[in-house]
JSON list of N, CA, C and O in Angstrom, two decimals:
[
{"chain": "A", "resi": 1412, "resn": "UNK", "atom": "N", "xyz": [0.82, -1.19, 0.00]},
{"chain": "A", "resi": 1412, "resn": "UNK", "atom": "CA", "xyz": [0.00, 0.00, 0.00]},
{"chain": "A", "resi": 1412, "resn": "UNK", "atom": "C", "xyz": [0.87, 1.26, 0.00]},
{"chain": "A", "resi": 1412, "resn": "UNK", "atom": "O", "xyz": [0.52, 2.26, -0.61]},
{"chain": "A", "resi": 1413, "resn": "UNK", "atom": "N", "xyz": [2.01, 1.16, 0.71]},
{"chain": "A", "resi": 1413, "resn": "UNK", "atom": "CA", "xyz": [2.90, 2.31, 0.78]},
{"chain": "A", "resi": 1413, "resn": "UNK", "atom": "C", "xyz": [3.51, 2.62, -0.58]},
{"chain": "A", "resi": 1413, "resn": "UNK", "atom": "O", "xyz": [3.66, 3.78, -0.95]},
{"chain": "A", "resi": 1414, "resn": "UNK", "atom": "N", "xyz": [3.85, 1.56, -1.34]},
{"chain": "A", "resi": 1414, "resn": "UNK", "atom": "CA", "xyz": [4.42, 1.77, -2.67]},
{"chain": "A", "resi": 1414, "resn": "UNK", "atom": "C", "xyz": [3.41, 2.42, -3.59]},
{"chain": "A", "resi": 1414, "resn": "UNK", "atom": "O", "xyz": [3.76, 3.29, -4.40]},
{"chain": "A", "resi": 1415, "resn": "UNK", "atom": "N", "xyz": [2.17, 2.01, -3.49]},
{"chain": "A", "resi": 1415, "resn": "UNK", "atom": "CA", "xyz": [1.12, 2.59, -4.31]},
{"chain": "A", "resi": 1415, "resn": "UNK", "atom": "C", "xyz": [0.97, 4.09, -4.01]},
{"chain": "A", "resi": 1415, "resn": "UNK", "atom": "O", "xyz": [0.78, 4.89, -4.92]},
{"chain": "A", "resi": 1416, "resn": "UNK", "atom": "N", "xyz": [1.07, 4.45, -2.74]},
{"chain": "A", "resi": 1416, "resn": "UNK", "atom": "CA", "xyz": [1.00, 5.85, -2.37]},
{"chain": "A", "resi": 1416, "resn": "UNK", "atom": "C", "xyz": [2.11, 6.66, -3.03]},
{"chain": "A", "resi": 1416, "resn": "UNK", "atom": "O", "xyz": [1.87, 7.74, -3.55]},
{"chain": "A", "resi": 1417, "resn": "UNK", "atom": "N", "xyz": [3.33, 6.15, -3.01]},
{"chain": "A", "resi": 1417, "resn": "UNK", "atom": "CA", "xyz": [4.46, 6.87, -3.61]},
{"chain": "A", "resi": 1417, "resn": "UNK", "atom": "C", "xyz": [4.30, 6.99, -5.12]},
{"chain": "A", "resi": 1417, "resn": "UNK", "atom": "O", "xyz": [4.64, 8.02, -5.70]},
{"chain": "A", "resi": 1418, "resn": "UNK", "atom": "N", "xyz": [3.78, 5.95, -5.75]},
{"chain": "A", "resi": 1418, "resn": "UNK", "atom": "CA", "xyz": [3.56, 6.01, -7.20]},
{"chain": "A", "resi": 1418, "resn": "UNK", "atom": "C", "xyz": [2.50, 7.07, -7.52]},
{"chain": "A", "resi": 1418, "resn": "UNK", "atom": "O", "xyz": [2.67, 7.88, -8.43]},
{"chain": "A", "resi": 1419, "resn": "UNK", "atom": "N", "xyz": [1.41, 7.07, -6.77]},
{"chain": "A", "resi": 1419, "resn": "UNK", "atom": "CA", "xyz": [0.35, 8.05, -7.00]},
{"chain": "A", "resi": 1419, "resn": "UNK", "atom": "C", "xyz": [0.82, 9.47, -6.70]},
{"chain": "A", "resi": 1419, "resn": "UNK", "atom": "O", "xyz": [0.45, 10.41, -7.40]},
{"chain": "A", "resi": 1420, "resn": "UNK", "atom": "N", "xyz": [1.66, 9.63, -5.68]},
{"chain": "A", "resi": 1420, "resn": "UNK", "atom": "CA", "xyz": [2.19, 10.95, -5.36]},
{"chain": "A", "resi": 1420, "resn": "UNK", "atom": "C", "xyz": [3.10, 11.45, -6.49]},
{"chain": "A", "resi": 1420, "resn": "UNK", "atom": "O", "xyz": [3.04, 12.63, -6.86]},
{"chain": "A", "resi": 1421, "resn": "UNK", "atom": "N", "xyz": [3.92, 10.56, -7.05]},
{"chain": "A", "resi": 1421, "resn": "UNK", "atom": "CA", "xyz": [4.79, 10.96, -8.16]},
{"chain": "A", "resi": 1421, "resn": "UNK", "atom": "C", "xyz": [3.98, 11.34, -9.39]},
{"chain": "A", "resi": 1421, "resn": "UNK", "atom": "O", "xyz": [4.27, 12.32, -10.07]},
{"chain": "A", "resi": 1422, "resn": "UNK", "atom": "N", "xyz": [2.94, 10.57, -9.68]},
{"chain": "A", "resi": 1422, "resn": "UNK", "atom": "CA", "xyz": [2.08, 10.88, -10.83]},
{"chain": "A", "resi": 1422, "resn": "UNK", "atom": "C", "xyz": [1.37, 12.21, -10.61]},
{"chain": "A", "resi": 1422, "resn": "UNK", "atom": "O", "xyz": [1.25, 13.03, -11.53]},
{"chain": "A", "resi": 1423, "resn": "UNK", "atom": "N", "xyz": [0.91, 12.44, -9.39]},
{"chain": "A", "resi": 1423, "resn": "UNK", "atom": "CA", "xyz": [0.23, 13.71, -9.08]},
{"chain": "A", "resi": 1423, "resn": "UNK", "atom": "C", "xyz": [1.18, 14.89, -9.26]},
{"chain": "A", "resi": 1423, "resn": "UNK", "atom": "O", "xyz": [0.79, 15.93, -9.81]},
{"chain": "A", "resi": 1424, "resn": "UNK", "atom": "N", "xyz": [2.42, 14.75, -8.81]},
{"chain": "A", "resi": 1424, "resn": "UNK", "atom": "CA", "xyz": [3.39, 15.83, -8.99]},
{"chain": "A", "resi": 1424, "resn": "UNK", "atom": "C", "xyz": [3.65, 16.11, -10.46]},
{"chain": "A", "resi": 1424, "resn": "UNK", "atom": "O", "xyz": [3.78, 17.26, -10.87]},
{"chain": "A", "resi": 1425, "resn": "UNK", "atom": "N", "xyz": [3.74, 15.04, -11.25]},
{"chain": "A", "resi": 1425, "resn": "UNK", "atom": "CA", "xyz": [3.98, 15.24, -12.68]},
{"chain": "A", "resi": 1425, "resn": "UNK", "atom": "C", "xyz": [2.78, 15.87, -13.37]},
{"chain": "A", "resi": 1425, "resn": "UNK", "atom": "O", "xyz": [2.93, 16.60, -14.35]},
{"chain": "A", "resi": 1426, "resn": "UNK", "atom": "N", "xyz": [1.58, 15.60, -12.87]},
{"chain": "A", "resi": 1426, "resn": "UNK", "atom": "CA", "xyz": [0.39, 16.22, -13.45]},
{"chain": "A", "resi": 1426, "resn": "UNK", "atom": "C", "xyz": [0.27, 17.69, -13.05]},
{"chain": "A", "resi": 1426, "resn": "UNK", "atom": "O", "xyz": [-0.14, 18.53, -13.84]},
{"chain": "A", "resi": 1427, "resn": "UNK", "atom": "N", "xyz": [0.64, 17.98, -11.80]},
{"chain": "A", "resi": 1427, "resn": "UNK", "atom": "CA", "xyz": [0.55, 19.36, -11.32]},
{"chain": "A", "resi": 1427, "resn": "UNK", "atom": "C", "xyz": [1.65, 20.22, -11.95]},
{"chain": "A", "resi": 1427, "resn": "UNK", "atom": "O", "xyz": [1.41, 21.35, -12.34]},
{"chain": "A", "resi": 1428, "resn": "UNK", "atom": "N", "xyz": [2.86, 19.67, -12.04]},
{"chain": "A", "resi": 1428, "resn": "UNK", "atom": "CA", "xyz": [4.01, 20.39, -12.61]},
{"chain": "A", "resi": 1428, "resn": "UNK", "atom": "C", "xyz": [4.49, 19.64, -13.85]},
{"chain": "A", "resi": 1428, "resn": "UNK", "atom": "O", "xyz": [5.37, 18.78, -13.75]},
{"chain": "A", "resi": 1429, "resn": "UNK", "atom": "N", "xyz": [3.94, 19.94, -15.02]},
{"chain": "A", "resi": 1429, "resn": "UNK", "atom": "CA", "xyz": [4.29, 19.17, -16.22]},
{"chain": "A", "resi": 1429, "resn": "UNK", "atom": "C", "xyz": [5.76, 19.29, -16.63]},
{"chain": "A", "resi": 1429, "resn": "UNK", "atom": "O", "xyz": [6.32, 18.37, -17.20]},
{"chain": "A", "resi": 1430, "resn": "UNK", "atom": "N", "xyz": [6.41, 20.39, -16.30]},
{"chain": "A", "resi": 1430, "resn": "UNK", "atom": "CA", "xyz": [7.81, 20.55, -16.67]},
{"chain": "A", "resi": 1430, "resn": "UNK", "atom": "C", "xyz": [8.78, 19.88, -15.73]},
{"chain": "A", "resi": 1430, "resn": "UNK", "atom": "O", "xyz": [9.98, 19.83, -15.97]},
{"chain": "A", "resi": 1431, "resn": "UNK", "atom": "N", "xyz": [8.25, 19.32, -14.64]},
{"chain": "A", "resi": 1431, "resn": "UNK", "atom": "CA", "xyz": [9.12, 18.72, -13.62]},
{"chain": "A", "resi": 1431, "resn": "UNK", "atom": "C", "xyz": [9.86, 17.50, -14.16]},
{"chain": "A", "resi": 1431, "resn": "UNK", "atom": "O", "xyz": [11.05, 17.33, -13.90]},
{"chain": "A", "resi": 1432, "resn": "UNK", "atom": "N", "xyz": [9.17, 16.67, -14.93]},
{"chain": "A", "resi": 1432, "resn": "UNK", "atom": "CA", "xyz": [9.81, 15.47, -15.47]},
{"chain": "A", "resi": 1432, "resn": "UNK", "atom": "C", "xyz": [10.96, 15.79, -16.40]},
{"chain": "A", "resi": 1432, "resn": "UNK", "atom": "O", "xyz": [12.03, 15.18, -16.31]},
{"chain": "A", "resi": 1433, "resn": "UNK", "atom": "N", "xyz": [10.77, 16.75, -17.28]},
{"chain": "A", "resi": 1433, "resn": "UNK", "atom": "CA", "xyz": [11.84, 17.11, -18.21]},
{"chain": "A", "resi": 1433, "resn": "UNK", "atom": "C", "xyz": [12.98, 17.82, -17.47]},
{"chain": "A", "resi": 1433, "resn": "UNK", "atom": "O", "xyz": [14.14, 17.67, -17.85]},
{"chain": "A", "resi": 1434, "resn": "UNK", "atom": "N", "xyz": [12.67, 18.56, -16.43]},
{"chain": "A", "resi": 1434, "resn": "UNK", "atom": "CA", "xyz": [13.73, 19.22, -15.65]},
{"chain": "A", "resi": 1434, "resn": "UNK", "atom": "C", "xyz": [14.58, 18.19, -14.92]},
{"chain": "A", "resi": 1434, "resn": "UNK", "atom": "O", "xyz": [15.81, 18.30, -14.87]},
{"chain": "A", "resi": 1435, "resn": "UNK", "atom": "N", "xyz": [13.92, 17.18, -14.34]},
{"chain": "A", "resi": 1435, "resn": "UNK", "atom": "CA", "xyz": [14.66, 16.12, -13.66]},
{"chain": "A", "resi": 1435, "resn": "UNK", "atom": "C", "xyz": [15.51, 15.34, -14.66]},
{"chain": "A", "resi": 1435, "resn": "UNK", "atom": "O", "xyz": [16.68, 15.03, -14.39]},
{"chain": "A", "resi": 1436, "resn": "UNK", "atom": "N", "xyz": [14.94, 15.04, -15.83]},
{"chain": "A", "resi": 1436, "resn": "UNK", "atom": "CA", "xyz": [15.69, 14.31, -16.86]},
{"chain": "A", "resi": 1436, "resn": "UNK", "atom": "C", "xyz": [16.88, 15.12, -17.34]},
{"chain": "A", "resi": 1436, "resn": "UNK", "atom": "O", "xyz": [17.97, 14.58, -17.55]},
{"chain": "A", "resi": 1437, "resn": "UNK", "atom": "N", "xyz": [16.69, 16.43, -17.50]},
{"chain": "A", "resi": 1437, "resn": "UNK", "atom": "CA", "xyz": [17.78, 17.29, -17.96]},
{"chain": "A", "resi": 1437, "resn": "UNK", "atom": "C", "xyz": [18.90, 17.37, -16.93]},
{"chain": "A", "resi": 1437, "resn": "UNK", "atom": "O", "xyz": [20.07, 17.50, -17.29]},
{"chain": "A", "resi": 1438, "resn": "UNK", "atom": "N", "xyz": [18.55, 17.27, -15.66]},
{"chain": "A", "resi": 1438, "resn": "UNK", "atom": "CA", "xyz": [19.57, 17.33, -14.61]},
{"chain": "A", "resi": 1438, "resn": "UNK", "atom": "C", "xyz": [20.29, 15.99, -14.45]},
{"chain": "A", "resi": 1438, "resn": "UNK", "atom": "O", "xyz": [21.48, 15.95, -14.17]},
{"chain": "A", "resi": 1439, "resn": "UNK", "atom": "N", "xyz": [19.57, 14.89, -14.62]},
{"chain": "A", "resi": 1439, "resn": "UNK", "atom": "CA", "xyz": [20.17, 13.58, -14.39]},
{"chain": "A", "resi": 1439, "resn": "UNK", "atom": "C", "xyz": [20.94, 13.04, -15.59]},
{"chain": "A", "resi": 1439, "resn": "UNK", "atom": "O", "xyz": [21.85, 12.23, -15.41]},
{"chain": "A", "resi": 1440, "resn": "UNK", "atom": "N", "xyz": [20.60, 13.45, -16.79]},
{"chain": "A", "resi": 1440, "resn": "UNK", "atom": "CA", "xyz": [21.24, 12.90, -17.98]},
{"chain": "A", "resi": 1440, "resn": "UNK", "atom": "C", "xyz": [22.76, 13.09, -17.98]},
{"chain": "A", "resi": 1440, "resn": "UNK", "atom": "O", "xyz": [23.49, 12.13, -18.21]},
{"chain": "A", "resi": 1441, "resn": "UNK", "atom": "N", "xyz": [23.28, 14.29, -17.72]},
{"chain": "A", "resi": 1441, "resn": "UNK", "atom": "CA", "xyz": [24.74, 14.42, -17.70]},
{"chain": "A", "resi": 1441, "resn": "UNK", "atom": "C", "xyz": [25.41, 13.62, -16.58]},
{"chain": "A", "resi": 1441, "resn": "UNK", "atom": "O", "xyz": [26.50, 13.10, -16.74]},
{"chain": "A", "resi": 1442, "resn": "UNK", "atom": "N", "xyz": [24.74, 13.54, -15.45]},
{"chain": "A", "resi": 1442, "resn": "UNK", "atom": "CA", "xyz": [25.30, 12.79, -14.31]},
{"chain": "A", "resi": 1442, "resn": "UNK", "atom": "C", "xyz": [25.39, 11.30, -14.66]},
{"chain": "A", "resi": 1442, "resn": "UNK", "atom": "O", "xyz": [26.41, 10.65, -14.41]},
{"chain": "A", "resi": 1443, "resn": "UNK", "atom": "N", "xyz": [24.33, 10.76, -15.24]},
{"chain": "A", "resi": 1443, "resn": "UNK", "atom": "CA", "xyz": [24.33, 9.35, -15.61]},
{"chain": "A", "resi": 1443, "resn": "UNK", "atom": "C", "xyz": [25.35, 9.09, -16.71]},
{"chain": "A", "resi": 1443, "resn": "UNK", "atom": "O", "xyz": [26.07, 8.09, -16.68]},
{"chain": "A", "resi": 1444, "resn": "UNK", "atom": "N", "xyz": [25.44, 9.99, -17.69]},
{"chain": "A", "resi": 1444, "resn": "UNK", "atom": "CA", "xyz": [26.42, 9.83, -18.77]},
{"chain": "A", "resi": 1444, "resn": "UNK", "atom": "C", "xyz": [27.84, 9.85, -18.22]},
{"chain": "A", "resi": 1444, "resn": "UNK", "atom": "O", "xyz": [28.69, 9.07, -18.66]},
{"chain": "A", "resi": 1445, "resn": "UNK", "atom": "N", "xyz": [28.11, 10.71, -17.24]},
{"chain": "A", "resi": 1445, "resn": "UNK", "atom": "CA", "xyz": [29.45, 10.75, -16.64]},
{"chain": "A", "resi": 1445, "resn": "UNK", "atom": "C", "xyz": [29.73, 9.46, -15.88]},
{"chain": "A", "resi": 1445, "resn": "UNK", "atom": "O", "xyz": [30.82, 8.89, -15.99]},
{"chain": "A", "resi": 1446, "resn": "UNK", "atom": "N", "xyz": [28.76, 9.00, -15.08]},
{"chain": "A", "resi": 1446, "resn": "UNK", "atom": "CA", "xyz": [28.97, 7.80, -14.28]},
{"chain": "A", "resi": 1446, "resn": "UNK", "atom": "C", "xyz": [29.20, 6.57, -15.15]},
{"chain": "A", "resi": 1446, "resn": "UNK", "atom": "O", "xyz": [30.04, 5.72, -14.84]},
{"chain": "A", "resi": 1447, "resn": "UNK", "atom": "N", "xyz": [28.49, 6.48, -16.26]},
{"chain": "A", "resi": 1447, "resn": "UNK", "atom": "CA", "xyz": [28.64, 5.33, -17.15]},
{"chain": "A", "resi": 1447, "resn": "UNK", "atom": "C", "xyz": [30.00, 5.36, -17.84]},
{"chain": "A", "resi": 1447, "resn": "UNK", "atom": "O", "xyz": [30.58, 4.32, -18.14]},
{"chain": "A", "resi": 1448, "resn": "UNK", "atom": "N", "xyz": [30.55, 6.54, -18.05]},
{"chain": "A", "resi": 1448, "resn": "UNK", "atom": "CA", "xyz": [31.84, 6.64, -18.74]},
{"chain": "A", "resi": 1448, "resn": "UNK", "atom": "C", "xyz": [33.02, 6.38, -17.81]},
{"chain": "A", "resi": 1448, "resn": "UNK", "atom": "O", "xyz": [34.15, 6.36, -18.27]},
{"chain": "A", "resi": 1449, "resn": "UNK", "atom": "N", "xyz": [32.77, 6.17, -16.53]},
{"chain": "A", "resi": 1449, "resn": "UNK", "atom": "CA", "xyz": [33.85, 5.90, -15.59]},
{"chain": "A", "resi": 1449, "resn": "UNK", "atom": "C", "xyz": [34.01, 4.39, -15.41]},
{"chain": "A", "resi": 1449, "resn": "UNK", "atom": "O", "xyz": [33.18, 3.75, -14.77]},
{"chain": "A", "resi": 1450, "resn": "UNK", "atom": "N", "xyz": [35.06, 3.80, -15.95]},
{"chain": "A", "resi": 1450, "resn": "UNK", "atom": "CA", "xyz": [35.19, 2.34, -15.87]},
{"chain": "A", "resi": 1450, "resn": "UNK", "atom": "C", "xyz": [35.34, 1.82, -14.45]},
{"chain": "A", "resi": 1450, "resn": "UNK", "atom": "O", "xyz": [34.88, 0.72, -14.14]},
{"chain": "A", "resi": 1451, "resn": "UNK", "atom": "N", "xyz": [35.95, 2.62, -13.56]},
{"chain": "A", "resi": 1451, "resn": "UNK", "atom": "CA", "xyz": [36.10, 2.17, -12.18]},
{"chain": "A", "resi": 1451, "resn": "UNK", "atom": "C", "xyz": [34.74, 2.05, -11.50]},
{"chain": "A", "resi": 1451, "resn": "UNK", "atom": "O", "xyz": [34.45, 1.05, -10.83]},
{"chain": "A", "resi": 1452, "resn": "UNK", "atom": "N", "xyz": [33.88, 3.05, -11.70]},
{"chain": "A", "resi": 1452, "resn": "UNK", "atom": "CA", "xyz": [32.55, 3.00, -11.10]},
{"chain": "A", "resi": 1452, "resn": "UNK", "atom": "C", "xyz": [31.72, 1.86, -11.68]},
{"chain": "A", "resi": 1452, "resn": "UNK", "atom": "O", "xyz": [31.01, 1.17, -10.96]},
{"chain": "A", "resi": 1453, "resn": "UNK", "atom": "N", "xyz": [31.83, 1.67, -13.00]},
{"chain": "A", "resi": 1453, "resn": "UNK", "atom": "CA", "xyz": [31.08, 0.60, -13.64]},
{"chain": "A", "resi": 1453, "resn": "UNK", "atom": "C", "xyz": [31.54, -0.76, -13.14]},
{"chain": "A", "resi": 1453, "resn": "UNK", "atom": "O", "xyz": [30.74, -1.62, -12.82]},
{"chain": "A", "resi": 1454, "resn": "UNK", "atom": "N", "xyz": [32.86, -0.94, -13.04]},
{"chain": "A", "resi": 1454, "resn": "UNK", "atom": "CA", "xyz": [33.40, -2.21, -12.53]},
{"chain": "A", "resi": 1454, "resn": "UNK", "atom": "C", "xyz": [33.01, -2.45, -11.09]},
{"chain": "A", "resi": 1454, "resn": "UNK", "atom": "O", "xyz": [32.67, -3.57, -10.70]},
{"chain": "A", "resi": 1455, "resn": "UNK", "atom": "N", "xyz": [33.05, -1.40, -10.28]},
{"chain": "A", "resi": 1455, "resn": "UNK", "atom": "CA", "xyz": [32.66, -1.54, -8.88]},
{"chain": "A", "resi": 1455, "resn": "UNK", "atom": "C", "xyz": [31.19, -1.91, -8.76]},
{"chain": "A", "resi": 1455, "resn": "UNK", "atom": "O", "xyz": [30.81, -2.76, -7.97]},
{"chain": "A", "resi": 1456, "resn": "UNK", "atom": "N", "xyz": [30.35, -1.28, -9.58]},
{"chain": "A", "resi": 1456, "resn": "UNK", "atom": "CA", "xyz": [28.91, -1.58, -9.54]},
{"chain": "A", "resi": 1456, "resn": "UNK", "atom": "C", "xyz": [28.63, -3.01, -9.96]},
{"chain": "A", "resi": 1456, "resn": "UNK", "atom": "O", "xyz": [27.82, -3.70, -9.34]},
{"chain": "A", "resi": 1457, "resn": "UNK", "atom": "N", "xyz": [29.29, -3.47, -11.00]},
{"chain": "A", "resi": 1457, "resn": "UNK", "atom": "CA", "xyz": [29.09, -4.85, -11.44]},
{"chain": "A", "resi": 1457, "resn": "UNK", "atom": "C", "xyz": [29.61, -5.83, -10.40]},
{"chain": "A", "resi": 1457, "resn": "UNK", "atom": "O", "xyz": [29.00, -6.88, -10.16]},
{"chain": "A", "resi": 1458, "resn": "UNK", "atom": "N", "xyz": [30.73, -5.49, -9.78]},
{"chain": "A", "resi": 1458, "resn": "UNK", "atom": "CA", "xyz": [31.26, -6.36, -8.73]},
{"chain": "A", "resi": 1458, "resn": "UNK", "atom": "C", "xyz": [30.35, -6.41, -7.52]},
{"chain": "A", "resi": 1458, "resn": "UNK", "atom": "O", "xyz": [30.12, -7.47, -6.94]},
{"chain": "A", "resi": 1459, "resn": "UNK", "atom": "N", "xyz": [29.82, -5.26, -7.12]},
{"chain": "A", "resi": 1459, "resn": "UNK", "atom": "CA", "xyz": [28.91, -5.22, -5.98]},
{"chain": "A", "resi": 1459, "resn": "UNK", "atom": "C", "xyz": [27.62, -5.99, -6.27]},
{"chain": "A", "resi": 1459, "resn": "UNK", "atom": "O", "xyz": [27.06, -6.62, -5.39]},
{"chain": "A", "resi": 1460, "resn": "UNK", "atom": "N", "xyz": [27.18, -5.95, -7.53]},
{"chain": "A", "resi": 1460, "resn": "UNK", "atom": "CA", "xyz": [25.98, -6.69, -7.89]},
{"chain": "A", "resi": 1460, "resn": "UNK", "atom": "C", "xyz": [26.23, -8.19, -7.91]},
{"chain": "A", "resi": 1460, "resn": "UNK", "atom": "O", "xyz": [25.31, -8.98, -7.69]},
{"chain": "A", "resi": 1461, "resn": "UNK", "atom": "N", "xyz": [27.48, -8.60, -8.14]},
{"chain": "A", "resi": 1461, "resn": "UNK", "atom": "CA", "xyz": [27.79, -10.02, -8.22]},
{"chain": "A", "resi": 1461, "resn": "UNK", "atom": "C", "xyz": [28.02, -10.66, -6.86]},
{"chain": "A", "resi": 1461, "resn": "UNK", "atom": "O", "xyz": [27.94, -11.88, -6.73]},
{"chain": "A", "resi": 1462, "resn": "UNK", "atom": "N", "xyz": [28.31, -9.87, -5.84]},
{"chain": "A", "resi": 1462, "resn": "UNK", "atom": "CA", "xyz": [28.65, -10.41, -4.52]},
{"chain": "A", "resi": 1462, "resn": "UNK", "atom": "C", "xyz": [27.57, -11.33, -3.95]},
{"chain": "A", "resi": 1462, "resn": "UNK", "atom": "O", "xyz": [27.86, -12.43, -3.50]},
{"chain": "A", "resi": 1463, "resn": "UNK", "atom": "N", "xyz": [26.29, -10.94, -3.94]},
{"chain": "A", "resi": 1463, "resn": "UNK", "atom": "CA", "xyz": [25.28, -11.85, -3.37]},
{"chain": "A", "resi": 1463, "resn": "UNK", "atom": "C", "xyz": [25.20, -13.17, -4.13]},
{"chain": "A", "resi": 1463, "resn": "UNK", "atom": "O", "xyz": [24.94, -14.21, -3.52]},
{"chain": "A", "resi": 1464, "resn": "UNK", "atom": "N", "xyz": [25.45, -13.15, -5.43]},
{"chain": "A", "resi": 1464, "resn": "UNK", "atom": "CA", "xyz": [25.36, -14.38, -6.19]},
{"chain": "A", "resi": 1464, "resn": "UNK", "atom": "C", "xyz": [26.56, -15.29, -5.92]},
{"chain": "A", "resi": 1464, "resn": "UNK", "atom": "O", "xyz": [26.45, -16.50, -6.03]},
{"chain": "A", "resi": 1465, "resn": "UNK", "atom": "N", "xyz": [27.69, -14.70, -5.59]},
{"chain": "A", "resi": 1465, "resn": "UNK", "atom": "CA", "xyz": [28.87, -15.50, -5.32]},
{"chain": "A", "resi": 1465, "resn": "UNK", "atom": "C", "xyz": [28.81, -16.14, -3.94]},
{"chain": "A", "resi": 1465, "resn": "UNK", "atom": "O", "xyz": [29.47, -17.15, -3.69]},
{"chain": "A", "resi": 1466, "resn": "UNK", "atom": "N", "xyz": [28.04, -15.61, -3.04]},
{"chain": "A", "resi": 1466, "resn": "UNK", "atom": "CA", "xyz": [27.94, -16.16, -1.68]},
{"chain": "A", "resi": 1466, "resn": "UNK", "atom": "C", "xyz": [27.11, -17.43, -1.64]},
{"chain": "A", "resi": 1466, "resn": "UNK", "atom": "O", "xyz": [27.28, -18.25, -0.76]},
{"chain": "A", "resi": 1467, "resn": "UNK", "atom": "N", "xyz": [26.19, -17.58, -2.57]},
{"chain": "A", "resi": 1467, "resn": "UNK", "atom": "CA", "xyz": [25.36, -18.78, -2.60]},
{"chain": "A", "resi": 1467, "resn": "UNK", "atom": "C", "xyz": [26.20, -19.92, -3.16]},
{"chain": "A", "resi": 1467, "resn": "UNK", "atom": "O", "xyz": [26.60, -19.91, -4.30]},
{"chain": "A", "resi": 1468, "resn": "UNK", "atom": "N", "xyz": [26.43, -20.91, -2.35]},
{"chain": "A", "resi": 1468, "resn": "UNK", "atom": "CA", "xyz": [27.22, -22.04, -2.82]},
{"chain": "A", "resi": 1468, "resn": "UNK", "atom": "C", "xyz": [26.28, -23.13, -3.29]},
{"chain": "A", "resi": 1468, "resn": "UNK", "atom": "O", "xyz": [25.31, -23.48, -2.60]},
{"chain": "A", "resi": 1469, "resn": "UNK", "atom": "N", "xyz": [26.57, -23.67, -4.43]},
{"chain": "A", "resi": 1469, "resn": "UNK", "atom": "CA", "xyz": [25.77, -24.75, -4.98]},
{"chain": "A", "resi": 1469, "resn": "UNK", "atom": "C", "xyz": [26.25, -26.07, -4.36]},
{"chain": "A", "resi": 1469, "resn": "UNK", "atom": "O", "xyz": [27.44, -26.26, -4.17]},
{"chain": "A", "resi": 1470, "resn": "UNK", "atom": "N", "xyz": [25.35, -26.95, -4.04]},
{"chain": "A", "resi": 1470, "resn": "UNK", "atom": "CA", "xyz": [25.78, -28.24, -3.48]},
{"chain": "A", "resi": 1470, "resn": "UNK", "atom": "C", "xyz": [26.57, -29.02, -4.54]},
{"chain": "A", "resi": 1470, "resn": "UNK", "atom": "O", "xyz": [26.18, -29.08, -5.69]},
{"chain": "A", "resi": 1471, "resn": "UNK", "atom": "N", "xyz": [27.65, -29.58, -4.09]},
{"chain": "A", "resi": 1471, "resn": "UNK", "atom": "CA", "xyz": [28.47, -30.39, -5.00]},
{"chain": "A", "resi": 1471, "resn": "UNK", "atom": "C", "xyz": [28.00, -31.83, -4.97]},
{"chain": "A", "resi": 1471, "resn": "UNK", "atom": "O", "xyz": [27.17, -32.23, -4.14]},
{"chain": "A", "resi": 1472, "resn": "UNK", "atom": "N", "xyz": [28.53, -32.62, -5.85]},
{"chain": "A", "resi": 1472, "resn": "UNK", "atom": "CA", "xyz": [28.14, -34.03, -5.92]},
{"chain": "A", "resi": 1472, "resn": "UNK", "atom": "C", "xyz": [28.55, -34.77, -4.65]},
{"chain": "A", "resi": 1472, "resn": "UNK", "atom": "O", "xyz": [27.87, -35.69, -4.21]},
{"chain": "A", "resi": 1473, "resn": "UNK", "atom": "N", "xyz": [29.65, -34.36, -4.02]},
{"chain": "A", "resi": 1473, "resn": "UNK", "atom": "CA", "xyz": [30.12, -35.02, -2.81]},
{"chain": "A", "resi": 1473, "resn": "UNK", "atom": "C", "xyz": [29.21, -34.74, -1.62]},
{"chain": "A", "resi": 1473, "resn": "UNK", "atom": "O", "xyz": [28.99, -35.61, -0.79]},
{"chain": "A", "resi": 1474, "resn": "UNK", "atom": "N", "xyz": [28.69, -33.51, -1.53]},
{"chain": "A", "resi": 1474, "resn": "UNK", "atom": "CA", "xyz": [27.88, -33.16, -0.37]},
{"chain": "A", "resi": 1474, "resn": "UNK", "atom": "C", "xyz": [26.41, -33.54, -0.53]},
{"chain": "A", "resi": 1474, "resn": "UNK", "atom": "O", "xyz": [25.65, -33.52, 0.42]},
{"chain": "A", "resi": 1475, "resn": "UNK", "atom": "N", "xyz": [25.99, -33.85, -1.75]},
{"chain": "A", "resi": 1475, "resn": "UNK", "atom": "CA", "xyz": [24.59, -34.16, -1.98]},
{"chain": "A", "resi": 1475, "resn": "UNK", "atom": "C", "xyz": [24.26, -35.60, -1.70]},
{"chain": "A", "resi": 1475, "resn": "UNK", "atom": "O", "xyz": [24.89, -36.44, -1.32]}
]
C-alpha cells in the first residue's frame, strides 16, 4: 500500500508540474552519462551486484 501511495504521489506531482519530469531528466542525464563513462565505477557496480550471487554455494556431488 505504501508503494502505491508513492507512485500516486509521483504521478500527481507530474500532473501538477508538467515541466518537472523534463527538468529532472535534464539534470540527471549528464550525471548518468558521466557515471557510465567511468570504468572504475562501472566495474565496482558490477562487482557489488555479483557479490550476493557469489555467496550462494551450490551443493556439489560429494555433499549431496
